[in-house]
Coordinates of C-alpha atoms in Angstrom, one line a residue:
Chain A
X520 CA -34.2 -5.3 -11.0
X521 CA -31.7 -4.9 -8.0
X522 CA -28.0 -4.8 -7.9
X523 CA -26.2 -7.9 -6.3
X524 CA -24.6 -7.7 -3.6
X525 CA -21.4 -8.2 -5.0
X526 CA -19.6 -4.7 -5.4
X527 CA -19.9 -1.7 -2.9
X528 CA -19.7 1.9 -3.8
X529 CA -16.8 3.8 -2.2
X530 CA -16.4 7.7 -2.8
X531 CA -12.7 9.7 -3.1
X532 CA -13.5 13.1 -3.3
X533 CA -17.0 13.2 -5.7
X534 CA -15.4 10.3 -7.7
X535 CA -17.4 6.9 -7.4
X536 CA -16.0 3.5 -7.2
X537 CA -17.4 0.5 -7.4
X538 CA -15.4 -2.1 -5.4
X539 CA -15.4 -5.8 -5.7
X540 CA -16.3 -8.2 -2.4
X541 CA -15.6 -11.7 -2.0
X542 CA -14.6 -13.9 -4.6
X543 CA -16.0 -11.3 -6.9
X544 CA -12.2 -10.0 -6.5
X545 CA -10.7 -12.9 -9.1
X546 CA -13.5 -11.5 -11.8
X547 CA -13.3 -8.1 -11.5
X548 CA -9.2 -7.5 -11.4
X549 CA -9.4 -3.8 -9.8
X550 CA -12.4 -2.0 -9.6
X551 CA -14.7 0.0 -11.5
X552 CA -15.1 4.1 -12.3
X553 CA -19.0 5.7 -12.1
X554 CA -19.6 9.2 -13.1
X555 CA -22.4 10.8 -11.2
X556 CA -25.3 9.3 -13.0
X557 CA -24.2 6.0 -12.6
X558 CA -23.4 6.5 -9.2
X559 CA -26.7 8.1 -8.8
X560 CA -28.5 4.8 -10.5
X561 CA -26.2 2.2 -8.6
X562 CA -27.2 3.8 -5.4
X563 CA -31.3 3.6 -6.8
X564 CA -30.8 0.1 -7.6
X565 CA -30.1 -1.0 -3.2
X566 CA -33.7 -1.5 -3.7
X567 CA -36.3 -3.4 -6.4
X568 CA -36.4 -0.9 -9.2
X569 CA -38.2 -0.8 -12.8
X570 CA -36.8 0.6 -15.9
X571 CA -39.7 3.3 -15.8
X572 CA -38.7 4.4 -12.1
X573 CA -34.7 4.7 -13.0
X574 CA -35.5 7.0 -15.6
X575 CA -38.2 9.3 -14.0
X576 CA -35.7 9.2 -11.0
X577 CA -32.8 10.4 -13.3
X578 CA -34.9 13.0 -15.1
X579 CA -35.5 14.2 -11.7
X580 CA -32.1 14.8 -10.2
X581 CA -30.8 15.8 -13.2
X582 CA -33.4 18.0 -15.4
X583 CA -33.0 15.9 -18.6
X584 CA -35.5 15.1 -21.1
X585 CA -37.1 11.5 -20.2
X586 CA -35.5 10.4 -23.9
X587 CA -31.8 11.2 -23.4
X588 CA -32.8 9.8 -19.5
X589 CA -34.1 6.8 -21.2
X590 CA -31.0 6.3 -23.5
X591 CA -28.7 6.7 -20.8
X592 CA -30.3 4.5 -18.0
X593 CA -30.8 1.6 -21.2
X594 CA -26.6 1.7 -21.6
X595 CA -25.9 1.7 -18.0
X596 CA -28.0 -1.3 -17.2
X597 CA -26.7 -2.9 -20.4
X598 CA -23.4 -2.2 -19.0
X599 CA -24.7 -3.8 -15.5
X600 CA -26.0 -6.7 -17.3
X601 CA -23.5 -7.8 -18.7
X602 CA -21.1 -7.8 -16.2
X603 CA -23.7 -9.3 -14.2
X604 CA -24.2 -7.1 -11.5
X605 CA -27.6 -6.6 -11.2
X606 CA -30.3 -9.5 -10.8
X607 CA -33.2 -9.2 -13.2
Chain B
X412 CA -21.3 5.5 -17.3
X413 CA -18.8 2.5 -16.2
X414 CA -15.1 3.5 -17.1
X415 CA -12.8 0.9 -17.5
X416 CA -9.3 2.9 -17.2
X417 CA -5.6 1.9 -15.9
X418 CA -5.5 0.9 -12.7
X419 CA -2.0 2.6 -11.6
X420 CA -2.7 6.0 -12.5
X421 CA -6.0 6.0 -11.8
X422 CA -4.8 4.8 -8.1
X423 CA -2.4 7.5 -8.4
X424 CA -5.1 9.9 -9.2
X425 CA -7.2 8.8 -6.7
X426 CA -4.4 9.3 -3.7
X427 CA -3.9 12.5 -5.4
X428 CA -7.7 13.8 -4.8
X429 CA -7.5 12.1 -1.1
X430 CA -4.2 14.5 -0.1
X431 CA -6.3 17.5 -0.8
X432 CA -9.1 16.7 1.2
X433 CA -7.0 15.0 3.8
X434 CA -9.5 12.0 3.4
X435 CA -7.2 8.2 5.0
X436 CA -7.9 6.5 1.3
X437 CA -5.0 4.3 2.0
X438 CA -4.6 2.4 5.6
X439 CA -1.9 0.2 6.7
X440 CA -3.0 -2.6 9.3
X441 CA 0.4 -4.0 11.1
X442 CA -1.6 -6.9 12.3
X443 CA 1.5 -8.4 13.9
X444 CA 5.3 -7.9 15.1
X445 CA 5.9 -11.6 15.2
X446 CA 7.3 -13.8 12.5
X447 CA 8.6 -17.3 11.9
X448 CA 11.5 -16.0 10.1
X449 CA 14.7 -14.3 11.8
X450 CA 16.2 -11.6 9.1
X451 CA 18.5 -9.6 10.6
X452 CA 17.6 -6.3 8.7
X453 CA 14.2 -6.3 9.6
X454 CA 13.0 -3.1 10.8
X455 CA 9.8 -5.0 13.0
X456 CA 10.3 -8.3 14.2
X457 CA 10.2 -9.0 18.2
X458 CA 12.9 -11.2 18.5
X459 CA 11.7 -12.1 22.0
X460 CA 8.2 -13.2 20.7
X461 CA 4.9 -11.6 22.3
X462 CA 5.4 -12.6 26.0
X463 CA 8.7 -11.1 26.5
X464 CA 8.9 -8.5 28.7
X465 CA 8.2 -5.4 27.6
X466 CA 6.2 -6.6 24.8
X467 CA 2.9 -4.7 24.5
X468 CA -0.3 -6.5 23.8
X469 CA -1.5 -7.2 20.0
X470 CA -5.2 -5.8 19.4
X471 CA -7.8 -8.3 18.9
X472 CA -10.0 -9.4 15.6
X473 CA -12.9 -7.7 17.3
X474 CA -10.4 -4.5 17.8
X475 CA -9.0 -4.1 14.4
X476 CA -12.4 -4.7 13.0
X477 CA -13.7 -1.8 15.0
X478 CA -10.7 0.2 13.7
X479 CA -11.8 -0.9 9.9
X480 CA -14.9 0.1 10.1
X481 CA -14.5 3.8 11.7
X482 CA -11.7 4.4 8.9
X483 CA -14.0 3.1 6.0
X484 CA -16.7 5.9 7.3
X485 CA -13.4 8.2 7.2
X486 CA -13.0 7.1 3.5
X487 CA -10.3 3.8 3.4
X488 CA -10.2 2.3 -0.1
X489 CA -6.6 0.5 0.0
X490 CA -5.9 -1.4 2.9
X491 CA -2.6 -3.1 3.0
X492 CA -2.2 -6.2 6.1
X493 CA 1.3 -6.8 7.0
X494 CA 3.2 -7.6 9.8
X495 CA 5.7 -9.1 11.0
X496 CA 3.7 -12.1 9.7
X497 CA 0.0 -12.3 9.2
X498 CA -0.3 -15.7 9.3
X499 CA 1.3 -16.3 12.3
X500 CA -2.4 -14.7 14.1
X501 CA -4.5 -18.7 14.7
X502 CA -7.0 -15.6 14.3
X503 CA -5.5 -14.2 11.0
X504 CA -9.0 -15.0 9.0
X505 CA -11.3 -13.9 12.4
X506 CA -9.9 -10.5 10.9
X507 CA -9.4 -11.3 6.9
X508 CA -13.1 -12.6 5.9
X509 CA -15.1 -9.3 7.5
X510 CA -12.6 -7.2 5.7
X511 CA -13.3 -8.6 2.5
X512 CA -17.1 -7.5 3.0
X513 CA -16.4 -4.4 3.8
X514 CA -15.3 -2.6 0.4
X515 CA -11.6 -2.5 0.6
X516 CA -8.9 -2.8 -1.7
X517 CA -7.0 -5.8 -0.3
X518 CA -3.4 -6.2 -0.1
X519 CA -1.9 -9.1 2.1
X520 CA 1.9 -9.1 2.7
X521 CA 3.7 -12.2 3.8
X522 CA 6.9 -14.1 4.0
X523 CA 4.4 -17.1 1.8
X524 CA 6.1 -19.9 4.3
X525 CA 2.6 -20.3 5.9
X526 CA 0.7 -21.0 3.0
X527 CA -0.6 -24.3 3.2
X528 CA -3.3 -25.9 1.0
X529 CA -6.0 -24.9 3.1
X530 CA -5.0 -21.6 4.2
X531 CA -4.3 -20.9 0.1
X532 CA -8.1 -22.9 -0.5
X533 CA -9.4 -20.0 2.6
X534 CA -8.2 -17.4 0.7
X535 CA -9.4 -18.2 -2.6
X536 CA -12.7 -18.2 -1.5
X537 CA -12.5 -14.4 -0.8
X538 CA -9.1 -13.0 -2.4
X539 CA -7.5 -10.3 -1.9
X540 CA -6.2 -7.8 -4.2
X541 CA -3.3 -9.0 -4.6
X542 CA -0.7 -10.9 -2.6
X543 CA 3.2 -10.3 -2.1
X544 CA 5.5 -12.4 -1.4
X545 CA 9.5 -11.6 0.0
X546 CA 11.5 -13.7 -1.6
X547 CA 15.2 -13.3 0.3
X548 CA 17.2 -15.4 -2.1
X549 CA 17.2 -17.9 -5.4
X550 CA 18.9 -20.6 -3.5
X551 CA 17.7 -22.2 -0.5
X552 CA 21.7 -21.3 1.0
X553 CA 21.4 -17.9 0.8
X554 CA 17.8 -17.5 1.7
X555 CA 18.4 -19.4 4.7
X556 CA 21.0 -17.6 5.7
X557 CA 18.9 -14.5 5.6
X558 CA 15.8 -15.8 7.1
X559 CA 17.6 -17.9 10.0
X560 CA 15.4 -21.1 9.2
X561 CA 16.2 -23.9 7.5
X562 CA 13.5 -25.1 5.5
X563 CA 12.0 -21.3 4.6
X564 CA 13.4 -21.3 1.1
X565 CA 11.0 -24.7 -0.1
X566 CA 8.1 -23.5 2.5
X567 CA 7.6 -20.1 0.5
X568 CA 8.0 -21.9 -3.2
X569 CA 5.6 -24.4 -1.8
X570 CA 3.6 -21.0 -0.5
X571 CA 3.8 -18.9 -3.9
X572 CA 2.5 -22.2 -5.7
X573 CA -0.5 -22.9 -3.6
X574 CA -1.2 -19.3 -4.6
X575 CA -0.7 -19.9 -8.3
X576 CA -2.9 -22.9 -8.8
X577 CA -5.9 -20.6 -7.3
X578 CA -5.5 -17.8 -9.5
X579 CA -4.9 -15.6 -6.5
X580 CA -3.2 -12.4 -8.0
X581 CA 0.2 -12.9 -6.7
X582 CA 3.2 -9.8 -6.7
X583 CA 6.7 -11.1 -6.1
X584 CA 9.5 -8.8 -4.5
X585 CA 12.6 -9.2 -2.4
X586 CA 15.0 -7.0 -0.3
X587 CA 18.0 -6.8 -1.3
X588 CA 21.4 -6.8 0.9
X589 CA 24.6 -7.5 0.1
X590 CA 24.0 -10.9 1.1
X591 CA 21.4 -12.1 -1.5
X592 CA 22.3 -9.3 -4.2
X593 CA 24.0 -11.7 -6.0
X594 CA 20.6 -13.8 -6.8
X595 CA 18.7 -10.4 -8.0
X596 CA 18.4 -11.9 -11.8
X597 CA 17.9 -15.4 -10.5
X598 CA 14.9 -14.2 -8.8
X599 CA 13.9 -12.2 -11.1
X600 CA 14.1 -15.6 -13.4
X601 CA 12.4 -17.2 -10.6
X602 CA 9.0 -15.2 -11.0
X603 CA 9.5 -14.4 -14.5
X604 CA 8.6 -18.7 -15.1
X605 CA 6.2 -18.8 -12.8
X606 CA 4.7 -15.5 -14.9
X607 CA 4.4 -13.2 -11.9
X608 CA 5.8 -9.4 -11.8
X609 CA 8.9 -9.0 -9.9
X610 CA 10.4 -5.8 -7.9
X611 CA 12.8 -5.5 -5.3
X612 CA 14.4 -2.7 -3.2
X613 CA 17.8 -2.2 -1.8
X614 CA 17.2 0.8 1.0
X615 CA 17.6 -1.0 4.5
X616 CA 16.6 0.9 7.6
X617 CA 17.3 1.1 10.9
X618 CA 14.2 0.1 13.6
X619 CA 11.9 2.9 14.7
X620 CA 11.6 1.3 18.0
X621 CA 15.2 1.7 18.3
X622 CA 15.8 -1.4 19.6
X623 CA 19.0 -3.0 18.3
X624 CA 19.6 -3.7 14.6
X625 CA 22.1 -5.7 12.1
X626 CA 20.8 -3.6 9.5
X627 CA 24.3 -2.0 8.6
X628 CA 25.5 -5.3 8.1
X629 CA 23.1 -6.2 5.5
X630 CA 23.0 -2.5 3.5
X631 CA 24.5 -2.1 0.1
X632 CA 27.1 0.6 -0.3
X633 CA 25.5 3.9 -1.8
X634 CA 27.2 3.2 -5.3
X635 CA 25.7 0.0 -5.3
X636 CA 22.3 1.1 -4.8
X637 CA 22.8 3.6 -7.4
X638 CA 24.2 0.9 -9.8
X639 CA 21.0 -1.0 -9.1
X640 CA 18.5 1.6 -9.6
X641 CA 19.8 2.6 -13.2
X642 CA 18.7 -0.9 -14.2
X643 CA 15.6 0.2 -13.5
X644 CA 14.8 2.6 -17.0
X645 CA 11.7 4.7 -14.9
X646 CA 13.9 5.1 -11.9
X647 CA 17.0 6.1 -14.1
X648 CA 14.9 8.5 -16.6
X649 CA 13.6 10.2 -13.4
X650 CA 17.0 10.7 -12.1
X651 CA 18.4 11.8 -15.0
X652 CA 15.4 14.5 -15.9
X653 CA 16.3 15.7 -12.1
X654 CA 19.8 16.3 -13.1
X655 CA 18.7 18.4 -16.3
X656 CA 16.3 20.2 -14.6
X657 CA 18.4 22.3 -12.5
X658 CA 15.6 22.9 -10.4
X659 CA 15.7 22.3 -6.7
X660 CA 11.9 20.7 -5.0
X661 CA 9.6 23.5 -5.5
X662 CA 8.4 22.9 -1.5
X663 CA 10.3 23.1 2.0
X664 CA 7.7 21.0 3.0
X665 CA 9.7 18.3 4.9
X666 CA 7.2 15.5 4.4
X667 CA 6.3 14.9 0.4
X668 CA 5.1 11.0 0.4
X669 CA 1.2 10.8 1.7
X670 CA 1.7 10.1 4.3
X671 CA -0.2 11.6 7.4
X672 CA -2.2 13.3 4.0
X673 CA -3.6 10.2 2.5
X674 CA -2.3 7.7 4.7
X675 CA -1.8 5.9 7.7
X676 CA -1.0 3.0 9.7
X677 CA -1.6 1.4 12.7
X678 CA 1.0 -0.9 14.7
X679 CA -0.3 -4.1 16.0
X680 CA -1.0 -2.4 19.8
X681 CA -3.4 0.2 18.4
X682 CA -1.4 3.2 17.9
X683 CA -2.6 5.5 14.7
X684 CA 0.8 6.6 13.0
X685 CA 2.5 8.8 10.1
X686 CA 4.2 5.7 8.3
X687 CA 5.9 2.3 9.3
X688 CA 8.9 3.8 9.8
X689 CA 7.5 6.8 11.7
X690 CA 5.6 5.5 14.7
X691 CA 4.2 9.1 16.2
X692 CA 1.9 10.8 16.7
X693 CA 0.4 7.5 18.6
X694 CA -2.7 8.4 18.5
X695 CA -5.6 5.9 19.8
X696 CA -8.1 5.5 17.7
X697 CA -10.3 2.7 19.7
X698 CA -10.4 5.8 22.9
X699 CA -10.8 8.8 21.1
X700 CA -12.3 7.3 17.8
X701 CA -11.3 6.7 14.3
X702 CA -11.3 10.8 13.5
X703 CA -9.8 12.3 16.3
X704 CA -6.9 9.7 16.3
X705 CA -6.3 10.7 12.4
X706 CA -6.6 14.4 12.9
X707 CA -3.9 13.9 15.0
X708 CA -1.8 12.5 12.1
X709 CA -3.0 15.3 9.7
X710 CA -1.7 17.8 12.6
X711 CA 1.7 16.2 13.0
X712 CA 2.5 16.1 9.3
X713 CA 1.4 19.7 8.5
X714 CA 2.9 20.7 12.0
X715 CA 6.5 19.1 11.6
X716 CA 9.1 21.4 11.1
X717 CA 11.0 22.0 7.9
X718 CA 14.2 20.2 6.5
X719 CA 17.5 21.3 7.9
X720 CA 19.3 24.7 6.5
X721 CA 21.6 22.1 5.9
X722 CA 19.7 20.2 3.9
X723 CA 17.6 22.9 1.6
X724 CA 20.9 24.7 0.9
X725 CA 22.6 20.8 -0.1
X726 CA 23.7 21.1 -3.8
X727 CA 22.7 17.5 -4.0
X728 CA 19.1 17.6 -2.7
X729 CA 17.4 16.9 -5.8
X730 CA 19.2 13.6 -5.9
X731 CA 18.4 12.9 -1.8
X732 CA 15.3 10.4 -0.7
X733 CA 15.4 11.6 2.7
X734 CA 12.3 11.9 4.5
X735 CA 11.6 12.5 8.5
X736 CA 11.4 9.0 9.3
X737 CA 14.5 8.6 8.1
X738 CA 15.7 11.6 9.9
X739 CA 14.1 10.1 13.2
X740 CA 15.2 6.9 12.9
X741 CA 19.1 7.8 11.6
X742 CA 19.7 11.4 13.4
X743 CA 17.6 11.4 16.1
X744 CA 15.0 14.5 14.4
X745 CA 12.7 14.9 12.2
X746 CA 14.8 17.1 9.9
X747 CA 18.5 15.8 10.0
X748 CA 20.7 14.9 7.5
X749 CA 20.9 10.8 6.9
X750 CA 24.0 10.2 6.2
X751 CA 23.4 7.3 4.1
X752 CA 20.9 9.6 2.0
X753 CA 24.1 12.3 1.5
X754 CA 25.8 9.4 0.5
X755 CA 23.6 8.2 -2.1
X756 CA 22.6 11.5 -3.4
X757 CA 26.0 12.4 -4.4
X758 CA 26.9 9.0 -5.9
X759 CA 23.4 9.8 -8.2
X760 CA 24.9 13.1 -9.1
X761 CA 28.2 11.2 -9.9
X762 CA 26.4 9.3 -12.3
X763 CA 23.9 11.4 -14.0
X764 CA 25.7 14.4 -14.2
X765 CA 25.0 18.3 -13.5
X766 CA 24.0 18.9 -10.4
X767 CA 20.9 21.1 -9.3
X768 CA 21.3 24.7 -7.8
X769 CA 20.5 24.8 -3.9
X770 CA 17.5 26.5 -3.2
X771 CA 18.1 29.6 -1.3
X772 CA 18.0 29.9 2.7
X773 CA 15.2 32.3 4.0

């Protein structure tokens, strides 16, 4: 999976934003608040990236346990998929 | 690890982190100083048109696209294009279009006259954040006799609705003067069926270029203003916890917006400055780069001197909107009394009561 290129990460300070591009701007209505895992992830997913590499990536960065990486990677591309950000 | 949370305080909270780090999160591009409409109390029109004499040369597309992208490296989220009017440039969407790739928050101001089918089908293909349209009456009399062309009132309803049936987020907003104050509720009515939000503003000043202005022609009397802003129950409820509070601003610091903290602007010949209505320091960012030119912002702001003595002692400062550009622009300093300010402020204390002890003079 990938992310589209449909939204483009902006930072204030350490807080990350994901803004809309294009005509993305009539869907989205504003713009969209990351913590630092999914900012982490969103920037991962600029290239072709399994499920399996997200989570080693996140366990990694973040010394987590690769269940609780697991769980947490799952939502956020749930999140992603639905709002159809990413293509599978 | 997606938040969805309100979008005005968290805009609020975001300008609030930029200040402290002195990062340009929100960016004003003056694209233009011409417009097809003649009001009076505008503050940046060219009357003489670009080749007057005089008349400095308007940057590029290629130029204000350089400028975009230095500032986003420098952190710009909120971009606001404004003018004069934008859609007066034949090369308005040379600029637009790249901008709308490049991760900003879009906001387009404009008088909506323009707005034809296909510049309205143009911008539906890549919207901006939102638009806003000046409306300058409810009646295509008084409009017109604020814009100076015949015809204005139907272009901009004709405008406003080719933005409506493209679901292009659309803001509507006049200024008032004492000429079209009369239609505030009309207008209000006006965008309230076509199920847009509606503000306006009442506080008319003069042009920082100094050239000459009709502006205190067209200005409400202090008690008006006043009467208008207690209509407004967040204005009013502020107002009225400053008269409580009996507390003076906490800072001397003579400049309190964001400007030249978290802000810019930058006038349609290239100049880097504080605020519309403060056009220094004049930095330029396309010679001495995006960085340098806001550094030089950052260093005027936390440079500029303090308000007046007369001022910080005023019993009535709580009450006062004066800022430096309005100081500049009304008494020749950045730290004057306005006059029109004093007037103001004591018209609030007349109507919301107990006035606020002066701070004391060091």
């Amino acid at each position: 999976m990938k992310r589209k290129d449909e939204l483009m990460l902006q930072k204030v300070g350490g807080q990350a934003l994901l803004i809309p591009l294009g005509a993305k701007v009539l869907d989205m209505n504003g713009m969209v608040v990351l913590n630092t895992t999914g900012s982490f992830i969103w920037e991962l997913l600029a290239e072709e990236r399994s499920f399996e590499e997200l989570v080693s990536a996140v366990v990694e960065r973040f010394a987590v346990e690769a269940d609780r990486a697991g769980d947490d990677v799952r939502t956020f591309l749930d999140d992603l998929i639905r709002q159809g950000w990413i293509a599978l | 690890m997606t938040d969805i949370v309100e979008y005005v305080p968290l805009v609020r909270e975001l300008h609030e982190r930029a200040a402290k780090l002195k990062q340009p999160v929100n960016g004003v591009f003056e694209l233009t100083s011409l417009c097809n409409l003649r009001c009076g109390m505008c503050y940046v029109r060219q009357s003489g048109g670009d080749k007057a004499p005089g008349v400095r040369k308007e940057l590029s597309a290629s130029q204000w696209l350089e400028i975009a992208g230095q500032a986003r490296e420098n952190g710009l989220i909120f971009l606001l294009l404004t003018g004069g009017e934008v859609l007066l440039r034949n090369d308005f969407f040379e600029i637009y279009e790249p901008l709308t790739r490049m991760g900003f928050m879009i906001t387009v101001f404009t008088n909506g006259a323009l707005i034809t089918d296909s510049i309205a089908d143009r911008l539906a293909r890549c919207p901006p954040s939102r638009v806003e349209i000046s409306l300058y009456g409810a009646t295509s009399a008084t409009c017109e006799k604020i814009t100076g062309v015949p015809g204005s009132f139907a272009a901009c309803r004709a405008g406003i609705e080719n933005l409506l049936a493209r679901r292009i987020p659309l803001v509507l907003k006049s200024t008032l003067s004492r000429f079209n104050v009369a239609e505030l509720e009309a207008m209000r009515q006006m965008a309230h069926g076509w199920g847009v939000p509606f503000y306006a503003s009442w506080l008319l000043s003069r042009r920082p270029d100094k050239q000459g202005s009709e502006v205190e022609d067209y200005r409400l009397s202090a008690e008006e203003c006043v009467e208008l802003e207690a209509t407004d129950r967040a204005s009013a409820n502020e107002l009225r916890e400053a008269a409580l509070s009996e507390k003076v601003p906490d800072s001397d610091s003579n400049f309190y917006c964001k400007a030249g903290r978290a802000a810019f602007i930058v006038n349609p010949y290239g100049d880097l400055n504080v605020c519309s209505l403060l056009p220094e320091p004049a930095a330029r960012p396309l010679e001495i780069g995006f960085h340098n030119a806001w550094m030089e912002v950052v260093k005027y702001v936390d440079s500029a001197p303090a308000p007046s003595p007369e001022c910080l002692g005023c019993r009535d400062r709580v009450f006062c909107g004066r800022c430096p550009a309005w100081s500049l622009m009304e008494s020749g300093t950045l730290s004057g009394p306005v006059p029109y300010w004093c007037e103001i402020a004591r018209a609030r204390k007349k109507r919301y009561g107990r006035p606020a002890d002066p701070s004391p003079i060091e």
